[in-house]
Every structure is written in C-alpha cells, then in structure tokens.
Short mmCIF file of C-alpha atoms in Angstrom, two decimals:
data_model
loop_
_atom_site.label_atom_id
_atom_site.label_comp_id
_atom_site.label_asym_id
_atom_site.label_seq_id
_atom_site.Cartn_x
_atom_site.Cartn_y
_atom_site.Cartn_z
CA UNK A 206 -3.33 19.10 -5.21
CA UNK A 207 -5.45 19.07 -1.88
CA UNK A 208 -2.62 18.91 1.09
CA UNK A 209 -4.44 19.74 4.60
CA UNK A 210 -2.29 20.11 7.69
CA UNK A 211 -2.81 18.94 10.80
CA UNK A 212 -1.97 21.75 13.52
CA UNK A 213 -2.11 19.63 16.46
CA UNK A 214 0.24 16.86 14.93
CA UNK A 215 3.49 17.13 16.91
CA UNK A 216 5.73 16.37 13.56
CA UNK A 217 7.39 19.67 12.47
CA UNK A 218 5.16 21.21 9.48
CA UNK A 219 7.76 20.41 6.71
CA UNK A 220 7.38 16.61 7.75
CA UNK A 221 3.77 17.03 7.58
CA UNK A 222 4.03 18.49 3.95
CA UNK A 223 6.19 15.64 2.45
CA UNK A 224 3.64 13.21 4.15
CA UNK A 225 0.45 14.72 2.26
CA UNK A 226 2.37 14.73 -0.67
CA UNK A 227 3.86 11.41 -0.20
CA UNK A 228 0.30 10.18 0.03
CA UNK A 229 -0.89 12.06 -2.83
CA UNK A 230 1.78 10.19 -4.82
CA UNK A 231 1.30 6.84 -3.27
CA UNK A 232 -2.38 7.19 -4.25
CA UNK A 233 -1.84 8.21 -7.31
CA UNK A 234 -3.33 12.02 -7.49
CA UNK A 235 0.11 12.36 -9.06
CA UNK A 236 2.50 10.00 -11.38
CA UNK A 237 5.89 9.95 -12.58
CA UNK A 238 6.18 12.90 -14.61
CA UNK A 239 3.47 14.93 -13.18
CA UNK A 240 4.87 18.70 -12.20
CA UNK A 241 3.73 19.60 -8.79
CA UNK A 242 2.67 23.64 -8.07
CA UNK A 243 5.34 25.39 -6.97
CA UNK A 244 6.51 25.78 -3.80
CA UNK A 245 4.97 29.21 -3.24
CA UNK A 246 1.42 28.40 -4.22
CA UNK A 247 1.22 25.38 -2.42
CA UNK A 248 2.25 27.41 0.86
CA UNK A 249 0.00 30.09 0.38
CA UNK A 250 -2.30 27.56 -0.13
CA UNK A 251 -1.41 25.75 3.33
CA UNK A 252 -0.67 28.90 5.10
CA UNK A 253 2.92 28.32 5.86
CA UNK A 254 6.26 29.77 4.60
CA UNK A 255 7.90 28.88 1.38
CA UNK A 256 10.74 28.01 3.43
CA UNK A 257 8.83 25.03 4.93
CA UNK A 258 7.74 23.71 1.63
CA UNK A 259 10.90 24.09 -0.04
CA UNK A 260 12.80 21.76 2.90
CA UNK A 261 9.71 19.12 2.49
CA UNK A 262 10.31 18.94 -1.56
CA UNK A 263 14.17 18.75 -0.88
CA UNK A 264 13.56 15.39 1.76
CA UNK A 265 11.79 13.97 -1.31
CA UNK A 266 14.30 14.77 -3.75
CA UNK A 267 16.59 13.27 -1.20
CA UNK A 268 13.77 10.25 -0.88
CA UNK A 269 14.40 9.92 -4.92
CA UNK A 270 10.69 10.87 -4.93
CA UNK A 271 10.88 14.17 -6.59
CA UNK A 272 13.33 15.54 -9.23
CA UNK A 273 14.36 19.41 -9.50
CA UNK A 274 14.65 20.60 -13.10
CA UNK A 275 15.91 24.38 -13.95
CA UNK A 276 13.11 26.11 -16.19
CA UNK A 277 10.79 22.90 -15.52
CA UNK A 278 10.03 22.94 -11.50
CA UNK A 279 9.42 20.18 -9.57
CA UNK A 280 8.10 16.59 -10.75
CA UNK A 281 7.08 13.29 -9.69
CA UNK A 282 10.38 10.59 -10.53
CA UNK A 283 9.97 7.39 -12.55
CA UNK A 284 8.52 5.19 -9.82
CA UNK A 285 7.54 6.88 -7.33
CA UNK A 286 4.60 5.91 -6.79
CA UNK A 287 5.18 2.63 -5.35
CA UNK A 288 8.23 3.87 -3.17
CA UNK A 289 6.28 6.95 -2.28
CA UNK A 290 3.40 4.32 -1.02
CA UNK A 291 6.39 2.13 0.57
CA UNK A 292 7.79 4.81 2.54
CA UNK A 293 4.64 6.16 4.04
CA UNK A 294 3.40 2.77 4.76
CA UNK A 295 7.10 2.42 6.58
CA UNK A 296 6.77 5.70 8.84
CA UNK A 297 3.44 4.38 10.20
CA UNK A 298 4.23 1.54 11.23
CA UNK A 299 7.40 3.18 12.92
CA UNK A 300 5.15 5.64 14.76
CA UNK A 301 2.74 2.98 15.38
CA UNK A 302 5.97 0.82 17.05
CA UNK A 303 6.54 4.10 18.91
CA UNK A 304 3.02 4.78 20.44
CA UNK A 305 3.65 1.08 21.35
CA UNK A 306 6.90 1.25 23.88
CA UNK A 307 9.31 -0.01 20.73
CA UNK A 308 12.23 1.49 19.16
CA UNK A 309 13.32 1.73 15.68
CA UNK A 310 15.79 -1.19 16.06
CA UNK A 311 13.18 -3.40 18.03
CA UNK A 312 11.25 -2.93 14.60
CA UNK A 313 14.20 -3.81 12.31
CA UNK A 314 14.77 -6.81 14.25
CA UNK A 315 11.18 -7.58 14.20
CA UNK A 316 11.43 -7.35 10.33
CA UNK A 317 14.62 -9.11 10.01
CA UNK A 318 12.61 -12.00 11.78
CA UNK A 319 10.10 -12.21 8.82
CA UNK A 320 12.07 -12.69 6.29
#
C-alpha cells in the first residue's frame, strides 16, 4: 500500500492516515477481505508513531470500514469499498462547504433540499 502524507495539511496525521487509506479502498487498491500491513510497518513506512496509525485503523473500524481479527490483523469489511468511496467523497465536499463560509448544517440542509 502507497499512503503519502501531506505535512502541511492542517488535519491531525491520524485523519490524514484513514483518508489515504480510505482512498486506497474506495479505489480499489484493496477489497473486502484484503489484510492491510500492520500498523507498525505502515508507520515506519510513513514516518509516524504506531500510536497514530493504530487511532486511524480504530476510526475505520468505527466507520465499519475495517474489521480487527485476533491472530488475523486488520482487513478490509464486506463492502467497503463503496462506503469507503462514499465517505471520502462526503468529507470533501464538507471541507469544500467550509473553505466556502458554510457550516455542516448549512450542508445538511442543502442536501435535505435535493432529495
């Protein structure tokens, strides 16, 4: 898996790991059932603490994008892909609201509009 970090992005570095891999499942580099690295390669690969990749996997457990087995590590859940894809797609346009003077709830009621 090829994660890069952005060191002038403002977003705390464990948000910036669950994006890359967010997009690396949303793209497909991994599918449901794949077994990510674990957390200690991927931040010596990165050049960040364990620490920081360990909180990023647990927001994507949390997400229901990743599942935690004992013995097994960490893999990609049944469907992920398209919520992993969802979710990013989501958090850009929020940021993208942001940059543009609106708040999370002027967004929602934008949505609510559309539908």
């Amino acid at each position: 898996m090829l994660l890069t970090l952005d060191m002038n992005d403002s977003r705390p570095l464990h948000e910036q790991v669950a994006a890359a891999i967010r997009r690396a499942i949303g793209e497909g580099s991994y599918g449901p059932g794949d077994r990510l690295p674990p957390a200690k390669d991927l931040a010596e690969a990165l050049g960040i603490n364990a620490n920081t990749v360990l909180r990023a996997l647990r927001d994507l457990r949390d997400e229901g994008l990743l599942e935690f087995r004992r013995g097994r590590g960490v893999s990609v859940a049944g469907g992920a892909d398209a919520r992993a894809q969802l979710v990013q797609s989501a958090r850009e346009l929020l940021d993208e609201a942001k940059r543009h003077g609106y708040r999370r709830e002027d967004l929602i009621t934008i949505l609510e509009d559309l539908s």
